[in-house]
XYZ file of C-alpha atoms in Angstrom:
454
model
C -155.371 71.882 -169.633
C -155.423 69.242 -172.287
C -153.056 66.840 -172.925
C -153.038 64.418 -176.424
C -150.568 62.097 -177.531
C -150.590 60.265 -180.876
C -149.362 56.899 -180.278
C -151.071 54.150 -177.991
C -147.881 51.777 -177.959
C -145.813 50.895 -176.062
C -144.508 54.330 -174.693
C -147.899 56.386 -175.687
C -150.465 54.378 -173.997
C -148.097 53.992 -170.382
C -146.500 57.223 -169.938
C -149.899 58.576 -170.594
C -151.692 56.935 -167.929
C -149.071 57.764 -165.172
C -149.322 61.526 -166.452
C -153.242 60.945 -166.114
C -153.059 59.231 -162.614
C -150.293 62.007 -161.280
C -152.307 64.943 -163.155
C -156.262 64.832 -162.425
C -157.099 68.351 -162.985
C -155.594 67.712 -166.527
C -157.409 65.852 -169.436
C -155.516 63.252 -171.077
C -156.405 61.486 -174.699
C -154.287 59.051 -176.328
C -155.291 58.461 -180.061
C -154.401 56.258 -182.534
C -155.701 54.900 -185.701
C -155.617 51.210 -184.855
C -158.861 50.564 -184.077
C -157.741 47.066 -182.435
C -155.323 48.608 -180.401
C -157.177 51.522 -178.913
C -160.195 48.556 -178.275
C -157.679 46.481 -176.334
C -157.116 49.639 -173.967
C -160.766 50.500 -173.453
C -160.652 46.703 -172.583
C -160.509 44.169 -170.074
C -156.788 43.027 -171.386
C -154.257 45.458 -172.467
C -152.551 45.962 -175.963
C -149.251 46.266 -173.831
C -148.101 44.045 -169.975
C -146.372 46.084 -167.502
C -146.183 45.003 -163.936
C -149.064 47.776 -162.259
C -150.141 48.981 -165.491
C -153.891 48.069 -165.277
C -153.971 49.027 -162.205
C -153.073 53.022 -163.053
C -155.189 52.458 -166.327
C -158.386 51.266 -164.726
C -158.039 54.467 -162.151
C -158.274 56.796 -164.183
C -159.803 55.894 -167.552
C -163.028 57.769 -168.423
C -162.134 59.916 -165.690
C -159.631 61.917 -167.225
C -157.906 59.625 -169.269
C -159.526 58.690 -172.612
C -158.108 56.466 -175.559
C -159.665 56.877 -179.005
C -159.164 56.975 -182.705
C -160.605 60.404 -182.945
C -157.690 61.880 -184.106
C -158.672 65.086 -185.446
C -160.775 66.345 -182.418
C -158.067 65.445 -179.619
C -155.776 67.319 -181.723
C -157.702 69.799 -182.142
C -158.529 70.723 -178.808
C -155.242 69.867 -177.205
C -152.597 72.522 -175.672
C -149.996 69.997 -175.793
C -149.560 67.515 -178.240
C -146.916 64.563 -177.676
C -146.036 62.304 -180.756
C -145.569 58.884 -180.041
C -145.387 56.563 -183.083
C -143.097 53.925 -184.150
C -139.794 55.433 -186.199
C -138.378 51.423 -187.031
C -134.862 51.366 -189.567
C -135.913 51.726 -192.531
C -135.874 49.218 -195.172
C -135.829 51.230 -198.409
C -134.452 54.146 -200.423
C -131.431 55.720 -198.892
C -130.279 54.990 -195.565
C -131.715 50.948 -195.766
C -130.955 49.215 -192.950
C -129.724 51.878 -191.003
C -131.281 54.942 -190.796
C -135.034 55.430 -189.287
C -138.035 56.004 -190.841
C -139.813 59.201 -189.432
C -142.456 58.742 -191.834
C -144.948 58.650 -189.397
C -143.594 61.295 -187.282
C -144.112 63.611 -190.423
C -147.739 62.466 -190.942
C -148.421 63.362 -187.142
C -146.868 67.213 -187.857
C -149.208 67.114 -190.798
C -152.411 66.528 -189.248
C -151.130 68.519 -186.504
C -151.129 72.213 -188.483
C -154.083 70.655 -190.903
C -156.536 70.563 -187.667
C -155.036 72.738 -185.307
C -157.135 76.294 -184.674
C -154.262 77.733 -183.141
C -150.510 77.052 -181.510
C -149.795 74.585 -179.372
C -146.746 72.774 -177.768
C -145.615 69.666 -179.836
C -143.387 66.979 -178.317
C -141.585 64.764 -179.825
C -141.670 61.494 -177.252
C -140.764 59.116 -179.802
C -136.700 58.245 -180.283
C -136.122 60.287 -183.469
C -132.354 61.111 -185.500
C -131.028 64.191 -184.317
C -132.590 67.256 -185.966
C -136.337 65.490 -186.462
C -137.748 68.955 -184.693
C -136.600 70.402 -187.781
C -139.052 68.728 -189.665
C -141.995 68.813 -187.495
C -140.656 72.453 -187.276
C -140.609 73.525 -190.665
C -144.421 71.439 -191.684
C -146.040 73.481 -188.442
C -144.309 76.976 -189.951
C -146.648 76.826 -192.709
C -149.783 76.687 -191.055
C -149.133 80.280 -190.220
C -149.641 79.543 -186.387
C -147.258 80.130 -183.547
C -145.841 76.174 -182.355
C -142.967 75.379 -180.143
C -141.554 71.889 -180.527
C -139.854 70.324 -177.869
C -138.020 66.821 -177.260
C -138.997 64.768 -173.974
C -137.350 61.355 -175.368
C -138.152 58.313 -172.888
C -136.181 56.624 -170.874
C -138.032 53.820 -169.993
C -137.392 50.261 -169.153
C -139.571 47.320 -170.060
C -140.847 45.139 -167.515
C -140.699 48.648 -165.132
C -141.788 51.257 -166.758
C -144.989 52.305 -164.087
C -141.787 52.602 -161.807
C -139.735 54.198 -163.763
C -142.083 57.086 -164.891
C -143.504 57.414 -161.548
C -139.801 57.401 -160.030
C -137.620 58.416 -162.907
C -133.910 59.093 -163.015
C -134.269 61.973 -164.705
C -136.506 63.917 -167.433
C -135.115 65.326 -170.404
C -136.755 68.119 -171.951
C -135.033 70.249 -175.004
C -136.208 73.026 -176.445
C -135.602 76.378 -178.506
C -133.781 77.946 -175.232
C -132.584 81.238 -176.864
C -136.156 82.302 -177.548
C -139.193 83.541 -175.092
C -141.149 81.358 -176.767
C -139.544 78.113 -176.419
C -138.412 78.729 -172.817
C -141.867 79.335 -172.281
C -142.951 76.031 -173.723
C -140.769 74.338 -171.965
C -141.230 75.433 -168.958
C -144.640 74.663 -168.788
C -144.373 70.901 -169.973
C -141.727 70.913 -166.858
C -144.765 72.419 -165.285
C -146.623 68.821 -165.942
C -143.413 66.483 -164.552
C -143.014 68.879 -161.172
C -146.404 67.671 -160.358
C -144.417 64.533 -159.280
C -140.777 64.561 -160.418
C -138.675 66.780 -157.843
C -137.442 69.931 -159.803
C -133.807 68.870 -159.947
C -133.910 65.742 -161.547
C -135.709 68.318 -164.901
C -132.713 68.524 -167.645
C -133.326 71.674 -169.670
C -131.496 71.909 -173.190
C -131.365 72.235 -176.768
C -133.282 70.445 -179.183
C -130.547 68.862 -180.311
C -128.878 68.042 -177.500
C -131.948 66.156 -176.513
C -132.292 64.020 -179.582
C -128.440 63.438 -179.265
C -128.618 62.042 -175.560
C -131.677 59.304 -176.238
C -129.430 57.681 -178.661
C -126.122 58.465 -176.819
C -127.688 56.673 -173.669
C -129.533 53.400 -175.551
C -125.625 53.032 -177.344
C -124.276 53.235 -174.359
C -125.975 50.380 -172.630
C -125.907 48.035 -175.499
C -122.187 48.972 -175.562
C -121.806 47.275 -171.611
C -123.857 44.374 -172.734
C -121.795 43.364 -175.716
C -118.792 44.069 -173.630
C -119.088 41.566 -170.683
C -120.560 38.988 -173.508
C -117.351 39.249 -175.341
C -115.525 38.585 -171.816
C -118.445 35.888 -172.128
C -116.800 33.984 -174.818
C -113.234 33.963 -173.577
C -114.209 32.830 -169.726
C -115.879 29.782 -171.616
C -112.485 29.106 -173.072
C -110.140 30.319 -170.596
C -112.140 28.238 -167.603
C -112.869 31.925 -165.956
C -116.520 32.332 -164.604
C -118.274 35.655 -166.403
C -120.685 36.445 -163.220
C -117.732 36.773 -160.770
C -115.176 38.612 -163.410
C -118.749 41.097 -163.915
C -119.116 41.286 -159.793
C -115.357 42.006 -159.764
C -115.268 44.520 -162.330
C -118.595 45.928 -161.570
C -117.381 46.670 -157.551
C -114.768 49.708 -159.151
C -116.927 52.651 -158.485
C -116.308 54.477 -161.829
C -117.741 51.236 -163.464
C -120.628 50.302 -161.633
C -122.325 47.091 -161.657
C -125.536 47.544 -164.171
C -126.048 46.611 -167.302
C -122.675 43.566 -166.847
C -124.850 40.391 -166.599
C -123.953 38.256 -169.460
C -126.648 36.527 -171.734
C -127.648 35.363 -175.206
C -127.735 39.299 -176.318
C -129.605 42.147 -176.217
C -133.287 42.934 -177.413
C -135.869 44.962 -177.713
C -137.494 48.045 -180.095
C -134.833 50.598 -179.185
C -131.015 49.171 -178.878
C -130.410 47.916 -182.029
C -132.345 50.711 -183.706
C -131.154 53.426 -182.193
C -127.653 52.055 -182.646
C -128.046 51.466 -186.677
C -129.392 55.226 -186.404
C -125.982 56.000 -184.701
C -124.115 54.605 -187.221
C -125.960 56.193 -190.111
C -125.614 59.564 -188.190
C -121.835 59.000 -188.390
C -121.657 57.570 -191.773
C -123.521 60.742 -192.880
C -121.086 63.354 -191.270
C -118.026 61.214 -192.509
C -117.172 59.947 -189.313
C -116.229 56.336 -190.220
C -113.793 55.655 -187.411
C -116.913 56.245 -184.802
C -118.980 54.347 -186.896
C -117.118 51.278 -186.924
C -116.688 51.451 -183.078
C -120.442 51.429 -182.962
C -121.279 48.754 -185.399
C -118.930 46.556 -183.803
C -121.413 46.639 -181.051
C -124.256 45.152 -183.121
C -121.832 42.639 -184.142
C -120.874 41.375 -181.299
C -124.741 41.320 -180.554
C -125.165 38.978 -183.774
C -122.387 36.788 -182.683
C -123.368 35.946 -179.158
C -126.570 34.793 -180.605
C -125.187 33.087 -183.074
C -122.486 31.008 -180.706
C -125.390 30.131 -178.138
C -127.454 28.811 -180.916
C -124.427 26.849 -182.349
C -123.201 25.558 -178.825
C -126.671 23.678 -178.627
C -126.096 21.912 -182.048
C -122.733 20.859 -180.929
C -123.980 19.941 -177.496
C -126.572 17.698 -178.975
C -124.448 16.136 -181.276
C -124.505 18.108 -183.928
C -127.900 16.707 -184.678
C -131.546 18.110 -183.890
C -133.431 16.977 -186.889
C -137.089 16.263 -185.308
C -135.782 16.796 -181.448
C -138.133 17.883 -179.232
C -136.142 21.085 -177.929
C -138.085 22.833 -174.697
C -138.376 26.471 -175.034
C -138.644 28.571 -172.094
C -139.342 31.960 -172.729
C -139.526 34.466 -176.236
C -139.974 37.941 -174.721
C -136.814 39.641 -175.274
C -137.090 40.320 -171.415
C -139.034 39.520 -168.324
C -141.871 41.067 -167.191
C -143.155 42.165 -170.832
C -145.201 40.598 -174.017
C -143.071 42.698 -176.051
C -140.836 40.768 -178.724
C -139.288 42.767 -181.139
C -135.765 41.845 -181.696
C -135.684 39.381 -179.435
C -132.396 37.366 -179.339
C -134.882 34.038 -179.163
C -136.319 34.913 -182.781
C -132.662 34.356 -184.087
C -132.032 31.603 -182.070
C -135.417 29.800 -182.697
C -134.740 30.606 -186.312
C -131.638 28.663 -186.086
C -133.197 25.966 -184.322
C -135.876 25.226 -187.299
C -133.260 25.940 -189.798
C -131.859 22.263 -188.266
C -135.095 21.052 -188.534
C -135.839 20.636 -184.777
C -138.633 20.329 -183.139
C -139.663 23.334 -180.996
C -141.989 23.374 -178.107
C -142.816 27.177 -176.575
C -143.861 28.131 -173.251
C -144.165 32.072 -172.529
C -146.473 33.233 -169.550
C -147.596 36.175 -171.413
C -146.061 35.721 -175.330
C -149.392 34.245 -177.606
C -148.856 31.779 -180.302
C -149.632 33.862 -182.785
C -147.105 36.630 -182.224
C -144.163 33.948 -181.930
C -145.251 32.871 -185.044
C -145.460 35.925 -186.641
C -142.093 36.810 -185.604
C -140.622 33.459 -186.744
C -142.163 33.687 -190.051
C -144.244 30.319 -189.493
C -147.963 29.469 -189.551
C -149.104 28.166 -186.279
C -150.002 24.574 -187.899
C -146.277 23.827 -189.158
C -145.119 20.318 -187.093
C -141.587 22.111 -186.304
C -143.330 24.034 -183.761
C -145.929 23.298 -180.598
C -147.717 25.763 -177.954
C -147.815 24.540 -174.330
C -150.241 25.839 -171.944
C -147.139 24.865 -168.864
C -143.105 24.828 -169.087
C -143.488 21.333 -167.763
C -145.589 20.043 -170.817
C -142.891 21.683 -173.065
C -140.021 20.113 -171.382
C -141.684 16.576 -171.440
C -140.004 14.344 -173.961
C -137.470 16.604 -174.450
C -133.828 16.242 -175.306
C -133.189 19.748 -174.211
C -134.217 22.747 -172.306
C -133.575 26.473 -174.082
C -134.189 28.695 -171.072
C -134.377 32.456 -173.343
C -136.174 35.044 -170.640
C -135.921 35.343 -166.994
C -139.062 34.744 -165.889
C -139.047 34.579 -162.275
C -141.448 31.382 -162.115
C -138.513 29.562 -164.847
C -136.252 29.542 -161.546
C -138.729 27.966 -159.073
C -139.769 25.057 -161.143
C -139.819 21.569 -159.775
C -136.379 20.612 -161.840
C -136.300 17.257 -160.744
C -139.675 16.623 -161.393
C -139.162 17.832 -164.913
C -135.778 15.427 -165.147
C -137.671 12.633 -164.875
C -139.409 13.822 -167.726
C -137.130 14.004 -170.631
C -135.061 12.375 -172.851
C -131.413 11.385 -171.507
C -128.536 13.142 -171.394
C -131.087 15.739 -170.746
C -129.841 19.392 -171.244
C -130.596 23.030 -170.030
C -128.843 25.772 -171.772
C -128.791 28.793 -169.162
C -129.226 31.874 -171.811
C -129.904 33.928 -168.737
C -127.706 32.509 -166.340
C -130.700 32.823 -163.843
C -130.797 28.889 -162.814
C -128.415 27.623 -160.012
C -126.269 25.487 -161.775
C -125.013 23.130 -159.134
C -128.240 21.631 -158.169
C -129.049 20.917 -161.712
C -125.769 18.981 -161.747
C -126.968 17.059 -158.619
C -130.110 16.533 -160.410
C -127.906 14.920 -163.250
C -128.934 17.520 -166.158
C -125.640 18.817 -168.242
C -125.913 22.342 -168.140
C -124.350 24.793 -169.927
C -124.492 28.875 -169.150
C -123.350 31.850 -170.446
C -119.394 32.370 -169.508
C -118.977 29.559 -167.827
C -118.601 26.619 -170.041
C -120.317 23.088 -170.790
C -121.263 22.447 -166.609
C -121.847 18.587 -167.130
């Protein structure tokens, strides 16, 4: 069997190599038509950082695992084909802002029927609105050749997503169940996933009810964030400590303690995206009552951003102009280099809006992607690359802690003290730092939920 999948991102290039390393009687290519990016993955240092990644990647590449930008030929001689290209909001026409652009997805069912000698299986892997297949659907029916579409949407966690797919909760595939056809199809891409993923934890249904549950289960989570952030905001009033009204609240059963640790927001490619597609998807069908409840997720999103960001101004006197502000962190989590929407582009964009002066340390964020998400060239004086979080925190008035990375908690904070301007700052966006020793230390900290700490 051969296995292709358009898309070496961040889902394509991953899921892949698991699928490669738990299938070796199957060939796997993943194509693309970045020429850079499929480079980087025949390459010493990955387009994308996962904790064990490499390591699955450098088993089984050019063994049966192949990444190239021959499109046509890997499609061609494929027996399942999985689409995995970006779908972002899109930013013209109808739907700006709010509905996603499946342009890509479209090309991919084009080039599909255009080289394809006969039928094949198409999945759709990337998050797509509800009733995409339909598309790819109706572009393969004119190629005269017999397809089955299915959707296998992701559900993958950055930071641990060699765990998750190796381990995962559960694996969603949807098909066209009422015919033989598409129960055959589906069947055998559960075929693939039994290989490793115990039988009961496969979720056989519609199409649509597929499509429907990626977005249904993204909106969900971002709906628990911006719910225990909003508790966020009145514990910092109200003197009540967030972490042990979460623990409280997350010990009822039919709650359940995940996804309740306060922060500075939410992040990532999918949340926010998936969340405007929600909304558009209710807008659409005149459903404006569910589409406000929605939205008001995404607000409250904006606005814990925006009252971290305006909690250091105040802090700091209401004055950064040329302050040396410490950044720790611009990943929009730990254990990734990925940093679309990260809440620290908004907040970092506030910060040179004042006219500070910022000073980044990521362990695996380059200078030239923080950059390019903050809209600045890497010589502007407002902003300064440091090889160490130490060198970023000397001299300076304040330290913006914006990830979790594990080594952020087991620096030498005393050390670091001694270091910076006084009253020196840390503002906790993680609340991953114990608090009372910085006190001892003499920093003024403030966290998230709990309140100026100095």
């Amino acid at each position: 069997m051969r296995i292709c999948c358009i898309g070496a991102g961040y889902v394509g290039g991953p899921t892949m190599a698991v699928m490669a390393r738990k299938c070796p009687d199957v060939r796997v290519d993943v194509v693309d038509i970045d020429a850079a990016r499929i480079a980087a993955w025949n390459g010493d240092c990955l387009p994308v950082f996962e904790p064990g990644l490499a390591e699955v990647v450098s088993e089984v590449r050019e063994k049966n695992l192949f990444f190239s930008t021959d499109v046509d030929s890997c499609v061609r001689d494929a027996d399942i084909v999985f689409i995995s290209v970006n779908t972002p909001t899109k930013t013209y026409g109808y739907g700006a802002g709010r509905a996603s652009d499946i342009s890509f997805v479209e090309s991919c069912a084009r080039k599909i029927a255009e080289v394809s000698k006969g039928g094949k299986v198409v999945v759709e892997k990337s998050t797509l609105p509800v009733r995409t297949a339909e598309v790819i659907r109706s572009i393969l029916a004119g190629s005269g050749m017999d397809f089955q579409v299915l959707s296998n949407p992701e559900f993958l966690a950055e930071g641990s997503a060699v765990r998750d797919l190796e381990n995962p909760d559960r694996v969603l595939i949807g098909g066209d169940d009422a015919s033989p056809g598409g129960r055959a199809a589906i069947d055998l891409l559960s075929s693939i996933y039994e290989r490793w993923v115990d039988p009961s934890k496969i979720i056989k249904t519609n199409l649509w009810s597929s499509e429907l549950s990626k977005l249904t289960a993204n909106a969900f989570l971002a709906q628990r964030i911006s719910s225990i952030n909003a508790i966020s905001a009145l514990c910092e009033i109200t003197g009540a400590d967030v972490d042990e009204v979460a623990r409280a609240v997350g010990s009822d059963s039919r709650i359940g303690s995940k996804f309740l640790k306060s922060s500075i927001g939410f992040g990532g490619s999918c949340f926010k995206k998936d969340l405007l597609n929600l909304v558009y998807l209710c807008e659409h069908f005149h459903l404006a009552e569910a589409a406000a409840y929605w939205r008001a997720v995404l607000d409250m999103n904006r606005y814990q951003k925006a009252r971290f960001s305006r909690k250091v101004l105040d802090s700091l006197f209401g004055n950064i102009r040329s302050k040396r502000i410490a950044i720790f962190g611009f990943s929009f989590k730990e254990n990734t280099n990925d940093t679309r929407e990260s809440p620290a582009i908004d907040v970092c964009a506030d910060f040179l809006n004042e006219h500070a002066h910022l000073a980044f340390y990521d362990p695996r964020v380059s200078p030239k992607q923080i950059c390019a998400e903050l809209g600045v060239d890497e010589n502007d004086p407002r902003v300064e690359f440091c090889p160490s979080a130490e060198e970023a925190a000397d001299g300076a008035y304040a330290i913006v802690l914006l990830t979790h990375w594990e080594e952020f908690v087991l620096l030498d904070y005393e050390k670091i003290y001694a270091t910076m301007k006084k009253p020196a700052w840390i503002f906790d966006g993680r609340n991953c730092l114990d608090h009372r020793l910085l006190l001892e230390i003499g920093y003024n900290v403030c966290g998230i939920g709990k309140g100026n700490l100095s």
